[in-house]
mmCIF file of C-alpha atoms in Angstrom:
data_model
loop_
_atom_site.group_PDB
_atom_site.id
_atom_site.type_symbol
_atom_site.label_atom_id
_atom_site.label_comp_id
_atom_site.label_asym_id
_atom_site.label_seq_id
_atom_site.Cartn_x
_atom_site.Cartn_y
_atom_site.Cartn_z
ATOM 1 C CA UNK A 1 -16.590 14.250 -4.782
ATOM 2 C CA UNK A 2 -14.287 13.752 -7.973
ATOM 3 C CA UNK A 3 -12.018 16.345 -6.612
ATOM 4 C CA UNK A 4 -11.897 14.774 -3.098
ATOM 5 C CA UNK A 5 -11.243 11.336 -4.341
ATOM 6 C CA UNK A 6 -8.494 12.733 -6.633
ATOM 7 C CA UNK A 7 -7.005 14.463 -3.590
ATOM 8 C CA UNK A 8 -7.064 11.304 -1.556
ATOM 9 C CA UNK A 9 -5.593 9.224 -4.454
ATOM 10 C CA UNK A 10 -2.848 11.695 -5.040
ATOM 11 C CA UNK A 11 -2.116 11.832 -1.289
ATOM 12 C CA UNK A 12 -1.897 7.906 -1.110
ATOM 13 C CA UNK A 13 0.293 7.539 -4.265
ATOM 14 C CA UNK A 14 2.739 10.454 -3.117
ATOM 15 C CA UNK A 15 3.000 8.604 0.295
ATOM 16 C CA UNK A 16 3.549 5.310 -0.964
ATOM 17 C CA UNK A 17 6.240 6.514 -3.507
ATOM 18 C CA UNK A 18 8.052 8.205 -0.610
ATOM 19 C CA UNK A 19 8.529 4.711 1.018
ATOM 20 C CA UNK A 20 11.834 2.882 0.000
ATOM 21 C CA UNK A 21 11.018 -0.430 -1.826
ATOM 22 C CA UNK A 22 7.545 0.734 -2.947
ATOM 23 C CA UNK A 23 6.643 2.399 -6.273
ATOM 24 C CA UNK A 24 3.008 3.302 -7.101
ATOM 25 C CA UNK A 25 1.515 4.726 -10.227
ATOM 26 C CA UNK A 26 -1.716 6.998 -10.236
ATOM 27 C CA UNK A 27 -4.795 4.810 -11.075
ATOM 28 C CA UNK A 28 -6.900 6.353 -13.799
ATOM 29 C CA UNK A 29 -10.278 4.779 -12.277
ATOM 30 C CA UNK A 30 -11.868 3.206 -9.389
ATOM 31 C CA UNK A 31 -10.714 3.810 -5.651
ATOM 32 C CA UNK A 32 -7.683 1.568 -5.633
ATOM 33 C CA UNK A 33 -4.135 1.988 -5.844
ATOM 34 C CA UNK A 34 -1.839 -1.049 -6.977
ATOM 35 C CA UNK A 35 1.755 -0.471 -5.570
ATOM 36 C CA UNK A 36 4.712 -2.448 -6.501
ATOM 37 C CA UNK A 37 6.286 -3.898 -3.333
ATOM 38 C CA UNK A 38 8.817 -6.142 -4.661
ATOM 39 C CA UNK A 39 11.607 -3.673 -3.489
ATOM 40 C CA UNK A 40 10.799 -4.633 0.108
ATOM 41 C CA UNK A 41 12.575 -7.999 -0.329
ATOM 42 C CA UNK A 42 9.936 -10.208 1.072
ATOM 43 C CA UNK A 43 8.990 -13.622 -0.542
ATOM 44 C CA UNK A 44 5.661 -12.576 -2.044
ATOM 45 C CA UNK A 45 2.808 -10.058 -2.004
ATOM 46 C CA UNK A 46 0.970 -12.256 0.224
ATOM 47 C CA UNK A 47 3.709 -12.194 2.691
ATOM 48 C CA UNK A 48 3.719 -8.350 2.543
ATOM 49 C CA UNK A 49 -0.174 -8.046 2.985
ATOM 50 C CA UNK A 50 -0.143 -10.644 5.949
ATOM 51 C CA UNK A 51 2.699 -8.656 7.745
ATOM 52 C CA UNK A 52 1.298 -5.283 7.072
ATOM 53 C CA UNK A 53 -2.173 -6.419 8.654
ATOM 54 C CA UNK A 54 -0.327 -8.394 11.632
ATOM 55 C CA UNK A 55 2.586 -5.871 12.284
ATOM 56 C CA UNK A 56 1.098 -2.468 11.163
ATOM 57 C CA UNK A 57 -2.600 -2.876 11.201
ATOM 58 C CA UNK A 58 -3.133 -1.881 7.650
ATOM 59 C CA UNK A 59 -5.427 -4.084 5.529
ATOM 60 C CA UNK A 60 -4.405 -4.708 2.046
ATOM 61 C CA UNK A 61 -4.922 -7.458 -0.625
ATOM 62 C CA UNK A 62 -2.053 -9.312 -2.176
ATOM 63 C CA UNK A 63 -1.877 -8.578 -5.963
ATOM 64 C CA UNK A 64 -2.244 -12.393 -6.550
ATOM 65 C CA UNK A 65 -5.860 -12.195 -5.519
ATOM 66 C CA UNK A 66 -6.209 -10.805 -8.897
ATOM 67 C CA UNK A 67 -4.235 -13.284 -10.718
ATOM 68 C CA UNK A 68 -0.750 -14.555 -11.048
ATOM 69 C CA UNK A 69 0.286 -11.493 -12.568
ATOM 70 C CA UNK A 70 -0.510 -9.583 -9.594
ATOM 71 C CA UNK A 71 2.595 -11.049 -7.725
ATOM 72 C CA UNK A 72 4.740 -8.229 -6.481
ATOM 73 C CA UNK A 73 1.839 -5.844 -6.017
ATOM 74 C CA UNK A 74 -0.790 -4.823 -3.313
ATOM 75 C CA UNK A 75 -4.220 -3.466 -3.557
ATOM 76 C CA UNK A 76 -5.312 -0.690 -1.294
ATOM 77 C CA UNK A 77 -8.549 1.177 -1.340
ATOM 78 C CA UNK A 78 -8.457 5.003 -0.971
ATOM 79 C CA UNK A 79 -12.261 5.143 -0.453
ATOM 80 C CA UNK A 80 -11.756 6.548 3.245
ATOM 81 C CA UNK A 81 -11.024 9.650 4.931
ATOM 82 C CA UNK A 82 -7.741 11.568 3.980
ATOM 83 C CA UNK A 83 -6.791 11.378 7.741
ATOM 84 C CA UNK A 84 -7.325 7.578 7.810
ATOM 85 C CA UNK A 85 -5.449 7.246 4.619
ATOM 86 C CA UNK A 86 -2.503 9.286 5.774
ATOM 87 C CA UNK A 87 -2.531 7.144 9.022
ATOM 88 C CA UNK A 88 -2.337 3.955 6.936
ATOM 89 C CA UNK A 89 0.561 5.157 4.714
ATOM 90 C CA UNK A 90 2.427 6.304 7.849
ATOM 91 C CA UNK A 91 2.090 2.935 9.268
ATOM 92 C CA UNK A 92 3.182 1.339 6.210
ATOM 93 C CA UNK A 93 6.366 3.655 6.138
ATOM 94 C CA UNK A 94 7.156 2.915 9.921
ATOM 95 C CA UNK A 95 6.737 -0.932 9.229
ATOM 96 C CA UNK A 96 8.842 -0.814 6.307
ATOM 97 C CA UNK A 97 11.640 0.998 8.057
ATOM 98 C CA UNK A 98 11.633 -1.587 10.729
ATOM 99 C CA UNK A 99 11.487 -4.321 8.057
ATOM 100 C CA UNK A 100 14.853 -2.780 6.374
ATOM 101 C CA UNK A 101 16.471 -3.418 9.785
ATOM 102 C CA UNK A 102 15.439 -6.894 10.240
ATOM 103 C CA UNK A 103 16.928 -10.015 8.210
ATOM 104 C CA UNK A 104 14.328 -11.371 5.601
ATOM 105 C CA UNK A 105 13.589 -14.873 4.628
ATOM 106 C CA UNK A 106 13.423 -15.483 0.971
#
């Protein structure tokens, strides 16, 4: 299981780092990644989380759910199948590419 979760973590981190406006370091424990989404240009991490759910069907938590220092970050779990994780990252990538084409409110 350790090797499988490492594989899932690495796939999610690599996929998120391939999306313009998102950076993600590999976590050292648990089953969560904490990507920085400030490069997407939205007003808050809560706005990103809400829009991802509404517009891309991907559930995340705003980093601010874990305190003010979490602003600009999301929390995503990788405790799911690799296929579902790849689908989620693909949806995030598609959504963010559409976002880049839309004017944003700050």
